[in-house]
mmCIF file with all atom_site columns, C-alpha atoms in Angstrom:
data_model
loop_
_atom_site.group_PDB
_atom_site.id
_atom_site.type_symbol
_atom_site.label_atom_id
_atom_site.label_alt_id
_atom_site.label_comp_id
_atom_site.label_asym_id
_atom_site.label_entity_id
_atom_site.label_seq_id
_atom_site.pdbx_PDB_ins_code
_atom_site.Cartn_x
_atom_site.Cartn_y
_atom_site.Cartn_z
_atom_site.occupancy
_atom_site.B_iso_or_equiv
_atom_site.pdbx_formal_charge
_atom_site.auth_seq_id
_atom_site.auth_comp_id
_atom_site.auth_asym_id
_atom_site.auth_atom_id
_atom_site.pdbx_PDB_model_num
ATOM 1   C CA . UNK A 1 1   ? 0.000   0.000  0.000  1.00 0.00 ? 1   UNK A CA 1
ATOM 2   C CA . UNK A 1 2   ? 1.575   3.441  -0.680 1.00 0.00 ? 2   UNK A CA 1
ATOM 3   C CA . UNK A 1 3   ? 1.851   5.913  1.972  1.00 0.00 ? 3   UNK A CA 1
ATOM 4   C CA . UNK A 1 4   ? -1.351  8.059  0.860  1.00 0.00 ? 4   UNK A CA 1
ATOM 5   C CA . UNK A 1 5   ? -3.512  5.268  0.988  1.00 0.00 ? 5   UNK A CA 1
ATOM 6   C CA . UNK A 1 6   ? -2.690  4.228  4.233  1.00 0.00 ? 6   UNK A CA 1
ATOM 7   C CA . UNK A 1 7   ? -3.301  7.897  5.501  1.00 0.00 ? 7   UNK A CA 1
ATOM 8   C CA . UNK A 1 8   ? -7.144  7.721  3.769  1.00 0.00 ? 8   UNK A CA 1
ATOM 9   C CA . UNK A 1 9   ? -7.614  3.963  5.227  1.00 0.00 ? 9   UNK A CA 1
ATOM 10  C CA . UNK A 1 10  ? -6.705  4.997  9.021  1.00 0.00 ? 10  UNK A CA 1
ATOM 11  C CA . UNK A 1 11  ? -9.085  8.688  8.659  1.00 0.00 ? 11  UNK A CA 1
ATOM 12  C CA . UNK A 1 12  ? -11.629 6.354  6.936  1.00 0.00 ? 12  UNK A CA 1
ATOM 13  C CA . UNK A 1 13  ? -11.442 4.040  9.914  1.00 0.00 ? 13  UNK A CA 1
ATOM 14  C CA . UNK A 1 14  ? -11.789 6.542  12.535 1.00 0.00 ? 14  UNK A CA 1
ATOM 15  C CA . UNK A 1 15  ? -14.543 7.784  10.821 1.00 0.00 ? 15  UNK A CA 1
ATOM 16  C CA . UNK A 1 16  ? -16.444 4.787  10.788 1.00 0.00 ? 16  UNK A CA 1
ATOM 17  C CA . UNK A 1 17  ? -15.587 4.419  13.994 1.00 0.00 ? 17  UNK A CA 1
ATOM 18  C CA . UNK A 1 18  ? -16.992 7.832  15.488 1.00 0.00 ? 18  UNK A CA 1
ATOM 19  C CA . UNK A 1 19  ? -20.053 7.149  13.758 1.00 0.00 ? 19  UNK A CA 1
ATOM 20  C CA . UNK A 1 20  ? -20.236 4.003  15.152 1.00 0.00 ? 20  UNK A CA 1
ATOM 21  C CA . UNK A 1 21  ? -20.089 5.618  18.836 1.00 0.00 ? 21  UNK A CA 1
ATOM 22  C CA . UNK A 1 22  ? -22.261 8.410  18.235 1.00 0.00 ? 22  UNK A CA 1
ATOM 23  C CA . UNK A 1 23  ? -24.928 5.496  17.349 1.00 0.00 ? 23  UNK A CA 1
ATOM 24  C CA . UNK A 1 24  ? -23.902 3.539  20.330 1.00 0.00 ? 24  UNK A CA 1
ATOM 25  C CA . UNK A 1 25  ? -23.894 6.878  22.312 1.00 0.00 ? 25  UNK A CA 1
ATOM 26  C CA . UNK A 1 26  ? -27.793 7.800  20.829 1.00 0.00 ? 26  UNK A CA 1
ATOM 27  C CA . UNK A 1 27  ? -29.264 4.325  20.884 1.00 0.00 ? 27  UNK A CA 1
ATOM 28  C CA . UNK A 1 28  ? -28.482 3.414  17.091 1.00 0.00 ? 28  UNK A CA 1
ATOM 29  C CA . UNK A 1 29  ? -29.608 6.168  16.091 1.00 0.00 ? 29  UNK A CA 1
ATOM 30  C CA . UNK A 1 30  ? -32.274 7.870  17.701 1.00 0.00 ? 30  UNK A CA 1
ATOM 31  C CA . UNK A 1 31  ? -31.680 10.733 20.353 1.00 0.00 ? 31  UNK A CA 1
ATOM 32  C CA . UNK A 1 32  ? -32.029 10.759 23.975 1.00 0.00 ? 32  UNK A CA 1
ATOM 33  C CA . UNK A 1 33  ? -35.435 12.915 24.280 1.00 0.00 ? 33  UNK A CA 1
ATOM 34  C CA . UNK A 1 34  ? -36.555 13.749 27.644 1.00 0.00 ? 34  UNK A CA 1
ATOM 35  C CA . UNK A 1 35  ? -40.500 12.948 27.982 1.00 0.00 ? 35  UNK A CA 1
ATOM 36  C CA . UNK A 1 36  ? -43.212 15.935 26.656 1.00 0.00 ? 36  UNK A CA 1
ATOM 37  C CA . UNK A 1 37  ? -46.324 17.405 27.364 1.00 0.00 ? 37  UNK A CA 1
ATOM 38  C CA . UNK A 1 38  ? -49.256 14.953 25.897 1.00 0.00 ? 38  UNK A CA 1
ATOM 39  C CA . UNK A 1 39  ? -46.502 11.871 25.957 1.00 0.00 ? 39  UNK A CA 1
ATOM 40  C CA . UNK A 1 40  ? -47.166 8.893  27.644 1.00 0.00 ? 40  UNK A CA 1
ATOM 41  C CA . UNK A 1 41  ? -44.992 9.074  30.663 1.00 0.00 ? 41  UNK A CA 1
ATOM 42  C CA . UNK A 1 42  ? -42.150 6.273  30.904 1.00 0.00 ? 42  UNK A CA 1
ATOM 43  C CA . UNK A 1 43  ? -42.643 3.913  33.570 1.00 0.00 ? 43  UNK A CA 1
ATOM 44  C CA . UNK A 1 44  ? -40.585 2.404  35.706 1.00 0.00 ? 44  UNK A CA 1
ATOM 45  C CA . UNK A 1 45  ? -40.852 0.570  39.075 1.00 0.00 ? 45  UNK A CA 1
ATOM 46  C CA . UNK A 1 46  ? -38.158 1.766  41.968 1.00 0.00 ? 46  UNK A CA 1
ATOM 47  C CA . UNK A 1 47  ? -38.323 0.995  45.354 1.00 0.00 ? 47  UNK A CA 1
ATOM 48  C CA . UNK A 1 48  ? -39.496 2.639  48.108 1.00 0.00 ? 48  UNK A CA 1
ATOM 49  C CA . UNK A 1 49  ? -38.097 4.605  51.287 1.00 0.00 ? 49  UNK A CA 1
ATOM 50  C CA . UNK A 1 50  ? -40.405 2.374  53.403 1.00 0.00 ? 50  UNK A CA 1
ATOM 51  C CA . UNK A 1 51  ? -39.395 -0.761 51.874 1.00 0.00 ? 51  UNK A CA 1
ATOM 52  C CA . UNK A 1 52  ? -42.097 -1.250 49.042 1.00 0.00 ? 52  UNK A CA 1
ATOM 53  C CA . UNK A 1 53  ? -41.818 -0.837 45.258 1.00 0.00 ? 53  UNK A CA 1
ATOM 54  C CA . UNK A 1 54  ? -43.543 1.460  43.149 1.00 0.00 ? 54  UNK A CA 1
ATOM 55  C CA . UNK A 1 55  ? -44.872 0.684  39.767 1.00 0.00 ? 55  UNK A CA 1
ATOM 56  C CA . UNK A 1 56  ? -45.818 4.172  37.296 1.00 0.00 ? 56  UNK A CA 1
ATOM 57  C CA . UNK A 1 57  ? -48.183 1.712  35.729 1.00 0.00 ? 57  UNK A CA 1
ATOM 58  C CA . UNK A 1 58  ? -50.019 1.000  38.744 1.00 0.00 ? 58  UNK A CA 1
ATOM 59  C CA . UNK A 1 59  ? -50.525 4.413  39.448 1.00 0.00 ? 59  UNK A CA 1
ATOM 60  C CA . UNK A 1 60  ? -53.173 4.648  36.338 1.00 0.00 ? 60  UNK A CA 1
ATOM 61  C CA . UNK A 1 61  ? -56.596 5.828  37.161 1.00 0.00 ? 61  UNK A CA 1
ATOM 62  C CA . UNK A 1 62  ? -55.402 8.562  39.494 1.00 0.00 ? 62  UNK A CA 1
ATOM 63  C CA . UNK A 1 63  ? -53.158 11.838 37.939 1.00 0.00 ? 63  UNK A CA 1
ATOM 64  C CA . UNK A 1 64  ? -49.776 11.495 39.835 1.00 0.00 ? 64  UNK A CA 1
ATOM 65  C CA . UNK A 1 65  ? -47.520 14.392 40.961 1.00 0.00 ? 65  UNK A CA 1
ATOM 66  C CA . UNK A 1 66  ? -44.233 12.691 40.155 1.00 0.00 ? 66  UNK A CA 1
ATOM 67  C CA . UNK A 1 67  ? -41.240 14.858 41.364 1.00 0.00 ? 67  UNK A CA 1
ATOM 68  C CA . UNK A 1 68  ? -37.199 14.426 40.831 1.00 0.00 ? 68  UNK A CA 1
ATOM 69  C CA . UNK A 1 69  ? -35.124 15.414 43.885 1.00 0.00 ? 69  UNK A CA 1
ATOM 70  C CA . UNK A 1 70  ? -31.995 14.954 46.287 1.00 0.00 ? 70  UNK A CA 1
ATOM 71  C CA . UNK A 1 71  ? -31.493 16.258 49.477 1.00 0.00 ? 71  UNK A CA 1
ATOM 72  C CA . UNK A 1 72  ? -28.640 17.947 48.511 1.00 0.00 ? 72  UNK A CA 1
ATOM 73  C CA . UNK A 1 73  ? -30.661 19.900 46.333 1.00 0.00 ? 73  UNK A CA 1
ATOM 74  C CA . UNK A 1 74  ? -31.565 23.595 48.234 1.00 0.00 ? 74  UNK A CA 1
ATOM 75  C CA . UNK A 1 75  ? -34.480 24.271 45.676 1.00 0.00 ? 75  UNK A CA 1
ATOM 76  C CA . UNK A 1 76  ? -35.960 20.305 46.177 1.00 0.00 ? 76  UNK A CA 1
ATOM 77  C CA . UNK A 1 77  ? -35.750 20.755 50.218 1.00 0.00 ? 77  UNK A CA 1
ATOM 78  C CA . UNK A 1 78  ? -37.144 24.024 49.642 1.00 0.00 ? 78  UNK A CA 1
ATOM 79  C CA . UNK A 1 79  ? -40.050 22.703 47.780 1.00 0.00 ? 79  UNK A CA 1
ATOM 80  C CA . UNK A 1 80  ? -41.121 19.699 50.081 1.00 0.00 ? 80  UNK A CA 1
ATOM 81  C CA . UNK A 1 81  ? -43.232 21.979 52.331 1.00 0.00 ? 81  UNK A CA 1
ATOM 82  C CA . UNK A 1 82  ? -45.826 22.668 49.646 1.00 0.00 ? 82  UNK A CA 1
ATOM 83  C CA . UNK A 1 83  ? -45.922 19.231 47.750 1.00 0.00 ? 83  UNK A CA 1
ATOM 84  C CA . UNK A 1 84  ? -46.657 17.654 51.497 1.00 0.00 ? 84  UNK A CA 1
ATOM 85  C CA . UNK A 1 85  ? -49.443 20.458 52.321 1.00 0.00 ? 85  UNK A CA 1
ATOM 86  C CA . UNK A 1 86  ? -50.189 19.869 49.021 1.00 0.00 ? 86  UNK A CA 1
ATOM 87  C CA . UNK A 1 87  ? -50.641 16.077 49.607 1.00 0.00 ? 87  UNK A CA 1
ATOM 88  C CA . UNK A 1 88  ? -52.723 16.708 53.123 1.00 0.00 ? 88  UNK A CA 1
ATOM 89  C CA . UNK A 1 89  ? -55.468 18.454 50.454 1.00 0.00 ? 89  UNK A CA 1
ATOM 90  C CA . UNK A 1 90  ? -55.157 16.301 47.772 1.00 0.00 ? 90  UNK A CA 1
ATOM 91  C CA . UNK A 1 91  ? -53.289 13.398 48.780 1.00 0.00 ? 91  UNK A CA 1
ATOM 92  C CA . UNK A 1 92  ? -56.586 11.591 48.084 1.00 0.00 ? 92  UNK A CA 1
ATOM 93  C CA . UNK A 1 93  ? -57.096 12.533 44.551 1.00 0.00 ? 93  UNK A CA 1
ATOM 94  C CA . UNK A 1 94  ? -53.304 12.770 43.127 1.00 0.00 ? 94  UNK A CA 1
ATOM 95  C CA . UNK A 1 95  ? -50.308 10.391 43.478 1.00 0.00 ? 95  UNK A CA 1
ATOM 96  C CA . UNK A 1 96  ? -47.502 12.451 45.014 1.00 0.00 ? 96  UNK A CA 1
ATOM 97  C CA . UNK A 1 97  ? -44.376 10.821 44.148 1.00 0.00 ? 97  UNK A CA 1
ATOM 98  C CA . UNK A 1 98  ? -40.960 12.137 44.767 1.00 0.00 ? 98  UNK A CA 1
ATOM 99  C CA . UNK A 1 99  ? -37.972 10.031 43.048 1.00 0.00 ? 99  UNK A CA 1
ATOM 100 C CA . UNK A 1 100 ? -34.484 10.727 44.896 1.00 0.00 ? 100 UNK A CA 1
ATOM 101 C CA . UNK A 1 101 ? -31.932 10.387 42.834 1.00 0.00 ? 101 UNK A CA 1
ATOM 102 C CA . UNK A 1 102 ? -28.990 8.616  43.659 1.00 0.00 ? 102 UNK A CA 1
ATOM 103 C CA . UNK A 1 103 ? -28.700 8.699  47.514 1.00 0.00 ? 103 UNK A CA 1
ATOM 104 C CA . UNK A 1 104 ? -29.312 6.105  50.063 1.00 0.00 ? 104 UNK A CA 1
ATOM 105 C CA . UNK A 1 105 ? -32.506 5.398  51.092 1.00 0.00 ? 105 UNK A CA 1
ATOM 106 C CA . UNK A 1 106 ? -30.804 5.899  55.593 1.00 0.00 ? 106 UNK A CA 1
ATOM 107 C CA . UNK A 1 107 ? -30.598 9.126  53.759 1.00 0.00 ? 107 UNK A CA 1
ATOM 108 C CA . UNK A 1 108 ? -33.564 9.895  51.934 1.00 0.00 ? 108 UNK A CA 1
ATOM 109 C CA . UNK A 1 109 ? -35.082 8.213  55.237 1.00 0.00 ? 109 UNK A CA 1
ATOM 110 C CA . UNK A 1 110 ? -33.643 10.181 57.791 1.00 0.00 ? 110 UNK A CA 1
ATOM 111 C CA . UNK A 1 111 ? -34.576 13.403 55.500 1.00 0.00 ? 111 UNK A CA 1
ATOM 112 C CA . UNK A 1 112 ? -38.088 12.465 55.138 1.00 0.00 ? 112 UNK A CA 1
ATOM 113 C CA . UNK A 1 113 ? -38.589 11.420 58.488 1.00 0.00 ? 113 UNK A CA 1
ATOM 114 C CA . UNK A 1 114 ? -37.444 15.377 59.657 1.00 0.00 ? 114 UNK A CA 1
ATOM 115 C CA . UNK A 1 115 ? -39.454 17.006 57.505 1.00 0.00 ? 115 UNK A CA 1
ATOM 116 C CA . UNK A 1 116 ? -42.729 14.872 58.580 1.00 0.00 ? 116 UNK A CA 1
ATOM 117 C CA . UNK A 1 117 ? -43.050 14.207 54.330 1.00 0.00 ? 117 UNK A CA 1
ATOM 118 C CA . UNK A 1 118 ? -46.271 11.539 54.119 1.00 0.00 ? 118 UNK A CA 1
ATOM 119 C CA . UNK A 1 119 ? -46.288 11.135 50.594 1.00 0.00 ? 119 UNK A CA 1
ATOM 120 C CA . UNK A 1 120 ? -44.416 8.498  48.208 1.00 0.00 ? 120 UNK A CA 1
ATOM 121 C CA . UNK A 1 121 ? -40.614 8.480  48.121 1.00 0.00 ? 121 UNK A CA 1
ATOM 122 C CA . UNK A 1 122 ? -38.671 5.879  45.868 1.00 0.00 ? 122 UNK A CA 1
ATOM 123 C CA . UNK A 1 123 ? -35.290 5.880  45.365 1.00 0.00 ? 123 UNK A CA 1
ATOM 124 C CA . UNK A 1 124 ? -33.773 5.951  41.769 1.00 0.00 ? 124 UNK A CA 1
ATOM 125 C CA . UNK A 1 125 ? -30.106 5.350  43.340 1.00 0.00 ? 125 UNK A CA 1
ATOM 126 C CA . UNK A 1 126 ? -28.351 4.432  39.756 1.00 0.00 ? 126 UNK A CA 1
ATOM 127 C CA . UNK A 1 127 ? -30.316 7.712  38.224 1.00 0.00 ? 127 UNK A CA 1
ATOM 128 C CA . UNK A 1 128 ? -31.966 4.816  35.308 1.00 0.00 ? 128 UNK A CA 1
ATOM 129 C CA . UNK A 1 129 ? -34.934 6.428  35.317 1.00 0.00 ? 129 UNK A CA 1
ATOM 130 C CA . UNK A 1 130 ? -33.376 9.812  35.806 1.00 0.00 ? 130 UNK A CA 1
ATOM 131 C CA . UNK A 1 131 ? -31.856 8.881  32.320 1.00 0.00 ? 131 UNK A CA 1
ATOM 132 C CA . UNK A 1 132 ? -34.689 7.746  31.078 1.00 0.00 ? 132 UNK A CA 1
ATOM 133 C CA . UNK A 1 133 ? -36.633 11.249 32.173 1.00 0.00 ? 133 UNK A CA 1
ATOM 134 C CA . UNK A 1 134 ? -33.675 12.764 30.693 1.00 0.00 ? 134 UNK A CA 1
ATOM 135 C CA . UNK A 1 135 ? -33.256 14.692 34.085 1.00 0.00 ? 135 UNK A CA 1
ATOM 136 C CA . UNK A 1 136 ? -30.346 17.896 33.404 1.00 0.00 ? 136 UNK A CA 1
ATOM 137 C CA . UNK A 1 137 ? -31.511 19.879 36.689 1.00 0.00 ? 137 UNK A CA 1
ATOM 138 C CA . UNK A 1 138 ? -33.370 19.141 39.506 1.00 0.00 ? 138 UNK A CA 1
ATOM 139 C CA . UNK A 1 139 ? -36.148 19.669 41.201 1.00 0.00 ? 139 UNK A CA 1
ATOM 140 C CA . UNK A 1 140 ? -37.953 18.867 38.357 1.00 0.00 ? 140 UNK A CA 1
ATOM 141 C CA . UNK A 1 141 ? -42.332 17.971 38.295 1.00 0.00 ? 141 UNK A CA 1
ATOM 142 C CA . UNK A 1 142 ? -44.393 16.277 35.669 1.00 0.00 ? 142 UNK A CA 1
ATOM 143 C CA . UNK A 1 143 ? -48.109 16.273 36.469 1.00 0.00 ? 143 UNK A CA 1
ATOM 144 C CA . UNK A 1 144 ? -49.334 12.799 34.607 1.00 0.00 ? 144 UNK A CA 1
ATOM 145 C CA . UNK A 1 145 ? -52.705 12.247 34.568 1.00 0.00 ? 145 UNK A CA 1
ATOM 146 C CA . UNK A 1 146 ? -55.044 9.355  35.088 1.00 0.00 ? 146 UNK A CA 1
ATOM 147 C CA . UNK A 1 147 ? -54.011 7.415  31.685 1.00 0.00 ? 147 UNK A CA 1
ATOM 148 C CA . UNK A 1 148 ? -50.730 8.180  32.149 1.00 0.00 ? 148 UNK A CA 1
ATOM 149 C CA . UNK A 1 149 ? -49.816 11.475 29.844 1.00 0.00 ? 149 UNK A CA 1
ATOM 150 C CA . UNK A 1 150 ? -47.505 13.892 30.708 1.00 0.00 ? 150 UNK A CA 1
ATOM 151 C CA . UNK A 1 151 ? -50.193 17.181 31.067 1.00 0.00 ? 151 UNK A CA 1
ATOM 152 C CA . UNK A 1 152 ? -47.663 20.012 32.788 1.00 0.00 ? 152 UNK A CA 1
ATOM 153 C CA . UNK A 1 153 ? -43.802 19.604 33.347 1.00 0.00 ? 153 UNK A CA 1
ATOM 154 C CA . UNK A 1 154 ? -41.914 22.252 35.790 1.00 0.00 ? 154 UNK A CA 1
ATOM 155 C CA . UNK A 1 155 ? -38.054 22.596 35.766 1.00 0.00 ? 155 UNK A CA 1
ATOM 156 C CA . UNK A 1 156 ? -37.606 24.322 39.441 1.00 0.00 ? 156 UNK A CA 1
ATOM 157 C CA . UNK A 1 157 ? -39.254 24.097 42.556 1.00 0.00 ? 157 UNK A CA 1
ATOM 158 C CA . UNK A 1 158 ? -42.630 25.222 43.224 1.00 0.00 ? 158 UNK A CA 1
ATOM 159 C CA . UNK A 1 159 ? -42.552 28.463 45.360 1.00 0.00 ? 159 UNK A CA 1
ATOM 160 C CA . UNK A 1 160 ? -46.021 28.170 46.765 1.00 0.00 ? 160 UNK A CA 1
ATOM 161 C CA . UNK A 1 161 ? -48.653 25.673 48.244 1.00 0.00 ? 161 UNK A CA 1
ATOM 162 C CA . UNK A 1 162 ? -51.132 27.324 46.422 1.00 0.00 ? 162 UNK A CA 1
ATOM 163 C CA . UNK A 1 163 ? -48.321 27.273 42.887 1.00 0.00 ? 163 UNK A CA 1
ATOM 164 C CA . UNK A 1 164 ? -49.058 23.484 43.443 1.00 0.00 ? 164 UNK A CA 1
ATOM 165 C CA . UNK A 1 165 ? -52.962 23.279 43.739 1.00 0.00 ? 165 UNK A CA 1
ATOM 166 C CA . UNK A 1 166 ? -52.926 25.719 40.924 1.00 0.00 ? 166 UNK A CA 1
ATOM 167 C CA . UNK A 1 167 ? -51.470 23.189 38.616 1.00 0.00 ? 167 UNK A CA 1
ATOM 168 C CA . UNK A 1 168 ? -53.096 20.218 39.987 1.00 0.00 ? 168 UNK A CA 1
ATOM 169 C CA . UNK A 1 169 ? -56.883 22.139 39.588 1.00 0.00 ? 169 UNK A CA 1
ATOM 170 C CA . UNK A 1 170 ? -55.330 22.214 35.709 1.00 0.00 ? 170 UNK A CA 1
ATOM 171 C CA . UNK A 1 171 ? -55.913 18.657 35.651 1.00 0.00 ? 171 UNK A CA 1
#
């Protein structure tokens, strides 16, 4: 082989090779795309702070508050005052669900247990369903309704009780 066509053969292959891994890196081809108002909502089953599992799917029937925090996160602490006075009005009507991602659940517990929080908890702690939510910045809320669509998403933390029941009267 002379010298030039070595040089073309070795850019061709790392070529081929970069398109190969931007495939890989996209899911052969198709793009990460993080869930949208009037999508189905992607389910998942995690378990629970209290030692049960939660199922997205068994949720149906009801709209669902469904929540992405940590405790690290000032804004998601911040917030947990009016999703659980939200969930003493409506915790009979709505799912409120709060995934934590990537913690422990001694630390989600311990969190939970000093704030007096009521509602669901699970624990995401390999951030797959993060992924699959295509979290970027937490706290972040989808409001899903009763057959499971995404109706309102909020990136940032409620500021208000009544911010909450606002968006849940959408419904």
């Amino acid at each position: 082989m002379k010298p030039h066509s070595t040089r073309r053969s070795r850019i061709l292959t790392l070529l081929i090779a970069a398109v190969v891994l931007a495939l890989c890196i996209t899911g052969c081809g198709g793009q990460q795309v993080a869930p949208i108002v009037d999508a189905i909502a992607p389910g998942f089953t995690l378990p629970t702070i209290d030692g049960d599992t939660i199922a997205l799917q068994e949720l149906r029937g009801q709209p669902v508050l469904l929540t992405f925090a940590t405790t690290k996160c000032g804004w998601c602490s911040y917030q947990t005052q009016f999703l659980q006075q939200a969930f003493e009005e409506k915790g009979d009507e709505v799912h409120f669900v709060t995934i934590d991602v990537g913690q422990s659940s001694g630390t989600v517990q311990e969190f939970a247990q000093s704030l007096g929080l009521e509602y669901t908890i699970a624990l995401d702690q390999d951030a797959a369903v993060a992924i699959t939510y295509n979290i970027r910045g937490i706290p972040k809320n989808f409001v899903i309704d009763e057959q499971g669509v995404i109706r309102y998403i909020k990136t940032g933390a409620f500021i208000s009780e009544e911010e909450v029941l606002d968006v849940l009267d959408g419904l």
